Amino acid sequence: MKHFSKHLMIGAAFLAMTAVVPATFAATPNDQLVIGTSLAQLLSLDPQQGTEPKTLEILANTYDRLVHFDSEDNFAVKGQLAESWDIDDTGITFHLRDATFSSGNPVTANDVVFSLVRLLKLDQSAAAGFKTFGYNADTIEGLVSAIDDKTFRIETTDAITPDALLYRLTNGVASIVDSVEVQKHINNDDYGNEWLRTNAAGSGPYTLNRWTPNNIVILEANAQFWGGEPAMRRVVFRHAPESQAARLMLERGDIDIANALSAPDVRTFENKDGFVIDQVKTGGFYVLAMNAGHEALSNPLVREAIAYGIDYQGIGQTVLGPYGRARNVPVPEDWEGAIANPDWSFQPEKARELLAEAGYPNGFSLTLKTIAQAPRVDLATAIQANLGEIGINVRIQQGNGADIVASHRARDFDLLLPQNSAADPTAIGALDNFTNNPDNSLEANNAGNFVWRSAWDIPELHNLRAEANRERDAAKRLEMAVELQEKFIAASPAVLPLFERFEPIVVNARVVGYEGHPWSLTRLDDVTKTD
């Protein structure tokens, strides 16, 4: 019997605190959840800094946001710390519930102000989404205010509609931190960043017990959580980057969920009783980033040749499998406003003709950088083979999350394989990462900007996207989204979507109540486990 489900079910347990896979383990206890995953990209637990998918799942359980969206209810925005909110012509006023941080301090509107000001003042890549909407370090303090302890207000800018701002506030980077606690740990005006990188100061259903890099993260149930103490007393994120080892651990019952398996290992669970497979649609993409600062890659003809030099369907079937589907337009194909895919099928002869027209009849060599985890290593190998057929010699350089992310942000690459998520669950939100680059100069040092990292100067696309963000007429905004997609394809993008990205998760069917979130903001407070 094949088991597929839209709603995941997982269970839990507490393992020995080591990265080495032990020979045997008892079944995981009913009040503990163990997740086998890759912690390679877990670089910081500061919610105004950490943006990688595995980081976000930890932050989603140690912090609250004002609001969240429900992917099972047509992306409806619902309250978290905010019980209600009022929208007017110039801003949004939020009314907060009674809640306390894990420290025992009450959650107040001053904490919300502090958190959003902190996000923009730190001015790291996590702030990029709010900067797109006209908020920055110089203006943020004048745009947010605490009316009283339980009432917070944020003014809209002329670059954003209130609905889009609500979605932006559902992002993990808008998590609310305990301002009283964080201010005790400020060092050299760092807004408490050094301390928050390895500690937690939130009001979420869990508190941070331990984090050992590339080994383990342990969360403990927060007895003071406003939603009631979670059923799972402890949650363990176990570093299990080797897919085969993680598969064996899941089969033995040593872990309850695996979310970093290779496509073949995911498929081994299709006919196994007692397991559930789900493909969470992330709204994001696996992307081939091309550095347009490289002489050859600055040429649109070369970029178009590369687009025709990749076997999307073949890679999708043999490598990606449950991890995604071929898609070269940066809006998921089943979202409102999405256009049809261009004809960028594998056409090596046409690709070689484009290279010759661009002045490279004999091809050239490039280095492709990738994080060493599934499925990106296999994806890189397949792209290497494809591009070799059109005369581009590709050398693959693997690295850990810190190394590859740093190279991406520093424009230190030829080709690179990042992944991303939609800024908001709308066509315009999906396009944000791909069409936003206000200043392409090296001096701008806008490392938080996805397009800037590829040195791709796109003033026409940028201005049209900004205009669409300001448009309050939904029909007109959708027309602009269509136009943006068409112009994006015509420009032979340096940030080339390869595959719409899914997150395949395999779980033990004993667990009830787990629902994978498109942005990895998966809350675990409602998870229970059956015998």
mmCIF file of N, CA, C and O in Angstrom, residues 170-211:
data_model
loop_
_atom_site.group_PDB
_atom_site.id
_atom_site.type_symbol
_atom_site.label_atom_id
_atom_site.label_comp_id
_atom_site.label_asym_id
_atom_site.label_seq_id
_atom_site.Cartn_x
_atom_site.Cartn_y
_atom_site.Cartn_z
ATOM 1 N N THR A 170 4.612 37.801 8.408
ATOM 2 C CA THR A 170 4.555 36.371 8.725
ATOM 3 C C THR A 170 5.917 35.706 8.576
ATOM 4 O O THR A 170 6.078 34.543 8.956
ATOM 5 N N ASN A 171 6.895 36.416 8.027
ATOM 6 C CA ASN A 171 8.241 35.861 7.823
ATOM 7 C C ASN A 171 8.917 35.560 9.156
ATOM 8 O O ASN A 171 8.693 36.252 10.159
ATOM 9 N N GLY A 172 9.794 34.594 9.151
ATOM 10 C CA GLY A 172 10.534 34.251 10.357
ATOM 11 C C GLY A 172 11.365 35.400 10.897
ATOM 12 O O GLY A 172 11.572 35.509 12.114
ATOM 13 N N VAL A 173 11.853 36.270 10.019
ATOM 14 C CA VAL A 173 12.692 37.379 10.468
ATOM 15 C C VAL A 173 11.898 38.408 11.265
ATOM 16 O O VAL A 173 12.482 39.274 11.920
ATOM 17 N N ALA A 174 10.560 38.320 11.224
ATOM 18 C CA ALA A 174 9.712 39.223 12.003
ATOM 19 C C ALA A 174 9.355 38.625 13.360
ATOM 20 O O ALA A 174 8.408 39.078 14.012
ATOM 21 N N SER A 175 10.108 37.617 13.801
ATOM 22 C CA SER A 175 9.902 37.043 15.129
ATOM 23 C C SER A 175 10.131 38.101 16.206
ATOM 24 O O SER A 175 10.975 38.989 16.057
ATOM 25 N N ILE A 176 9.383 37.984 17.292
ATOM 26 C CA ILE A 176 9.453 38.977 18.364
ATOM 27 C C ILE A 176 10.368 38.471 19.478
ATOM 28 O O ILE A 176 10.148 37.393 20.044
ATOM 29 N N VAL A 177 11.396 39.260 19.794
ATOM 30 C CA VAL A 177 12.366 38.892 20.823
ATOM 31 C C VAL A 177 12.084 39.637 22.117
ATOM 32 O O VAL A 177 11.449 40.700 22.126
ATOM 33 N N ASP A 178 12.549 39.079 23.199
ATOM 34 C CA ASP A 178 12.410 39.653 24.541
ATOM 35 C C ASP A 178 13.401 40.811 24.668
ATOM 36 O O ASP A 178 14.587 40.612 24.899
ATOM 37 N N SER A 179 12.908 42.029 24.521
ATOM 38 C CA SER A 179 13.808 43.191 24.495
ATOM 39 C C SER A 179 14.526 43.380 25.824
ATOM 40 O O SER A 179 15.693 43.796 25.854
ATOM 41 N N VAL A 180 13.852 43.070 26.921
ATOM 42 C CA VAL A 180 14.469 43.235 28.244
ATOM 43 C C VAL A 180 15.656 42.294 28.384
ATOM 44 O O VAL A 180 16.746 42.684 28.838
ATOM 45 N N GLU A 181 15.461 41.042 27.971
ATOM 46 C CA GLU A 181 16.529 40.056 28.092
ATOM 47 C C GLU A 181 17.661 40.330 27.112
ATOM 48 O O GLU A 181 18.844 40.264 27.465
ATOM 49 N N VAL A 182 17.329 40.646 25.873
ATOM 50 C CA VAL A 182 18.351 40.857 24.847
ATOM 51 C C VAL A 182 19.227 42.050 25.202
ATOM 52 O O VAL A 182 20.457 42.019 25.017
ATOM 53 N N GLN A 183 18.636 43.106 25.739
ATOM 54 C CA GLN A 183 19.424 44.305 26.065
ATOM 55 C C GLN A 183 20.434 44.068 27.186
ATOM 56 O O GLN A 183 21.378 44.838 27.341
ATOM 57 N N LYS A 184 20.266 42.992 27.924
ATOM 58 C CA LYS A 184 21.267 42.635 28.939
ATOM 59 C C LYS A 184 22.551 42.103 28.292
ATOM 60 O O LYS A 184 23.593 42.031 28.948
ATOM 61 N N HIS A 185 22.462 41.729 27.028
ATOM 62 C CA HIS A 185 23.564 41.028 26.369
ATOM 63 C C HIS A 185 24.116 41.799 25.172
ATOM 64 O O HIS A 185 24.802 41.209 24.335
ATOM 65 N N ILE A 186 23.846 43.075 25.098
ATOM 66 C CA ILE A 186 24.390 43.873 23.997
ATOM 67 C C ILE A 186 25.887 44.070 24.215
ATOM 68 O O ILE A 186 26.343 44.415 25.304
ATOM 69 N N ASN A 187 26.653 43.842 23.160
ATOM 70 C CA ASN A 187 28.111 43.965 23.226
ATOM 71 C C ASN A 187 28.585 44.782 22.030
ATOM 72 O O ASN A 187 28.360 44.404 20.881
ATOM 73 N N ASN A 188 29.198 45.921 22.299
ATOM 74 C CA ASN A 188 29.712 46.788 21.232
ATOM 75 C C ASN A 188 28.619 47.147 20.218
ATOM 76 O O ASN A 188 28.829 47.071 19.001
ATOM 77 N N ASP A 189 27.454 47.525 20.744
ATOM 78 C CA ASP A 189 26.344 47.977 19.898
ATOM 79 C C ASP A 189 25.912 46.928 18.878
ATOM 80 O O ASP A 189 25.497 47.264 17.756
ATOM 81 N N ASP A 190 25.974 45.648 19.259
ATOM 82 C CA ASP A 190 25.620 44.572 18.312
ATOM 83 C C ASP A 190 24.154 44.148 18.426
ATOM 84 O O ASP A 190 23.753 43.143 17.829
ATOM 85 N N TYR A 191 23.363 44.887 19.198
ATOM 86 C CA TYR A 191 21.939 44.575 19.382
ATOM 87 C C TYR A 191 21.732 43.173 19.946
ATOM 88 O O TYR A 191 20.701 42.549 19.741
ATOM 89 N N GLY A 192 22.729 42.685 20.668
ATOM 90 C CA GLY A 192 22.639 41.359 21.267
ATOM 91 C C GLY A 192 22.879 40.222 20.306
ATOM 92 O O GLY A 192 22.621 39.061 20.635
ATOM 93 N N ASN A 193 23.413 40.511 19.117
ATOM 94 C CA ASN A 193 23.577 39.476 18.097
ATOM 95 C C ASN A 193 24.512 38.360 18.537
ATOM 96 O O ASN A 193 24.211 37.171 18.322
ATOM 97 N N GLU A 194 25.630 38.688 19.143
ATOM 98 C CA GLU A 194 26.582 37.654 19.561
ATOM 99 C C GLU A 194 25.909 36.663 20.509
ATOM 100 O O GLU A 194 26.091 35.444 20.393
ATOM 101 N N TRP A 195 25.096 37.168 21.423
ATOM 102 C CA TRP A 195 24.417 36.300 22.385
ATOM 103 C C TRP A 195 23.279 35.524 21.733
ATOM 104 O O TRP A 195 23.124 34.317 21.950
ATOM 105 N N LEU A 196 22.479 36.187 20.916
ATOM 106 C CA LEU A 196 21.317 35.540 20.315
ATOM 107 C C LEU A 196 21.692 34.520 19.248
ATOM 108 O O LEU A 196 20.864 33.694 18.881
ATOM 109 N N ARG A 197 22.897 34.563 18.754
ATOM 110 C CA ARG A 197 23.319 33.546 17.781
ATOM 111 C C ARG A 197 23.267 32.147 18.384
ATOM 112 O O ARG A 197 23.037 31.165 17.680
ATOM 113 N N THR A 198 23.464 32.021 19.695
ATOM 114 C CA THR A 198 23.522 30.713 20.347
ATOM 115 C C THR A 198 22.551 30.588 21.517
ATOM 116 O O THR A 198 22.612 29.613 22.278
ATOM 117 N N ASN A 199 21.657 31.556 21.684
ATOM 118 C CA ASN A 199 20.663 31.523 22.744
ATOM 119 C C ASN A 199 19.305 31.901 22.169
ATOM 120 O O ASN A 199 19.205 32.346 21.028
ATOM 121 N N ALA A 200 18.258 31.739 22.962
ATOM 122 C CA ALA A 200 16.913 32.089 22.517
ATOM 123 C C ALA A 200 16.243 33.000 23.536
ATOM 124 O O ALA A 200 16.466 32.861 24.743
ATOM 125 N N ALA A 201 15.432 33.918 23.039
ATOM 126 C CA ALA A 201 14.712 34.857 23.898
ATOM 127 C C ALA A 201 13.322 35.087 23.324
ATOM 128 O O ALA A 201 12.939 36.202 22.989
ATOM 129 N N GLY A 202 12.567 33.991 23.200
ATOM 130 C CA GLY A 202 11.269 34.079 22.560
ATOM 131 C C GLY A 202 10.132 33.672 23.463
ATOM 132 O O GLY A 202 10.313 33.365 24.644
ATOM 133 N N SER A 203 8.935 33.643 22.877
ATOM 134 C CA SER A 203 7.714 33.279 23.608
ATOM 135 C C SER A 203 7.048 32.060 22.994
ATOM 136 O O SER A 203 5.884 31.786 23.273
ATOM 137 N N GLY A 204 7.768 31.328 22.151
ATOM 138 C CA GLY A 204 7.204 30.203 21.425
ATOM 139 C C GLY A 204 6.947 28.996 22.308
ATOM 140 O O GLY A 204 7.223 29.010 23.518
ATOM 141 N N PRO A 205 6.445 27.911 21.725
ATOM 142 C CA PRO A 205 6.087 26.721 22.506
ATOM 143 C C PRO A 205 7.273 25.946 23.074
ATOM 144 O O PRO A 205 7.089 25.100 23.947
ATOM 145 N N TYR A 206 8.485 26.267 22.597
ATOM 146 C CA TYR A 206 9.670 25.565 23.083
ATOM 147 C C TYR A 206 10.779 26.551 23.432
ATOM 148 O O TYR A 206 10.814 27.686 22.922
ATOM 149 N N THR A 207 11.680 26.100 24.289
ATOM 150 C CA THR A 207 12.864 26.877 24.631
ATOM 151 C C THR A 207 14.099 26.096 24.190
ATOM 152 O O THR A 207 14.066 24.869 24.051
ATOM 153 N N LEU A 208 15.187 26.821 23.964
ATOM 154 C CA LEU A 208 16.432 26.186 23.519
ATOM 155 C C LEU A 208 17.181 25.620 24.714
ATOM 156 O O LEU A 208 17.528 26.339 25.656
ATOM 157 N N ASN A 209 17.428 24.313 24.672
ATOM 158 C CA ASN A 209 18.202 23.651 25.720
ATOM 159 C C ASN A 209 19.665 23.536 25.330
ATOM 160 O O ASN A 209 20.559 23.781 26.129
ATOM 161 N N ARG A 210 19.905 23.177 24.051
ATOM 162 C CA ARG A 210 21.295 22.921 23.641
ATOM 163 C C ARG A 210 21.416 22.997 22.133
ATOM 164 O O ARG A 210 20.509 22.589 21.409
ATOM 165 N N TRP A 211 22.525 23.538 21.669
ATOM 166 C CA TRP A 211 22.886 23.489 20.250
ATOM 167 C C TRP A 211 24.374 23.212 20.132
ATOM 168 O O TRP A 211 25.205 23.989 20.610
#
